[in-house]
Amino acid sequence: MIRHAKISEIPEILVITRACAQLMISKGIYQWNLHYPSAEVFEKDIERNELYVLEVNEKISGTIVISTHLDAEYQPVKWLTKNENNCYIHRLSIHPNYQGKGYAQKLMNFAENLAKNKKMISIRLDTFSQNKRNQQFYETRGYVRLEDIFYPKQSDYPFHCYELVL
């Protein structure tokens, strides 16, 4: 089941994202760390009603943020569509114990269907340039790689921007 997250669930959500960060770091992928994503980031996501959780056997096992907010880092990007009526995906995570079972696909299907139902013209996101698995995941789904952006507090490496025109 996919549903909106609750403030009281942030500690459980942080367990998931920290487990994902540890797994990525063990593979040399420094996309997330102990400071990101943070409780404060998830609180803002929940306040905007944009954070969803995936439950497997009544246990939160994954997250996704589905937003309509254009972050400052995205403003200079030459997107395929105009900066109006777009959807943005952030903080997609599946606890390592549940990875490889199609749950990330399920969350993305949910996000894409939600965007289509809301008559969005595209879905935009970024993924870490050193995370080849994520790049393949999005490209297989039809997302087009565009230009790079940087999050200096996260990494010296760029993040690739992707867009799917609906």
Tab-separated table of C-alpha atoms in Angstrom, residues 17-36 96 128 130-131 154:
chain	number	residue	atom	x	y	z
A	17	THR	CA	17.087	6.255	4.261
A	18	ARG	CA	20.100	5.729	6.537
A	19	ALA	CA	20.170	2.036	5.638
A	20	CYS	CA	20.081	3.053	1.966
A	21	ALA	CA	22.891	5.573	2.559
A	22	GLN	CA	25.048	2.925	4.267
A	23	LEU	CA	24.486	0.489	1.414
A	24	MET	CA	25.367	3.106	-1.207
A	25	ILE	CA	28.477	4.216	0.700
A	26	SER	CA	29.604	0.585	0.934
A	27	LYS	CA	29.489	0.554	-2.891
A	28	GLY	CA	31.411	3.830	-3.213
A	29	ILE	CA	28.279	5.875	-3.970
A	30	TYR	CA	28.258	9.000	-1.810
A	31	GLN	CA	24.778	10.208	-2.738
A	32	TRP	CA	23.246	10.311	0.762
A	33	ASN	CA	24.880	10.566	4.160
A	34	LEU	CA	24.047	10.933	7.855
A	35	HIS	CA	22.955	14.532	7.254
A	36	TYR	CA	20.807	14.021	4.163
A	96	PRO	CA	17.855	-2.663	1.430
A	128	PHE	CA	23.669	10.926	-8.603
A	130	GLN	CA	28.009	7.828	-9.619
A	131	ASN	CA	24.826	5.771	-9.154
A	154	GLN	CA	26.390	16.438	-0.702
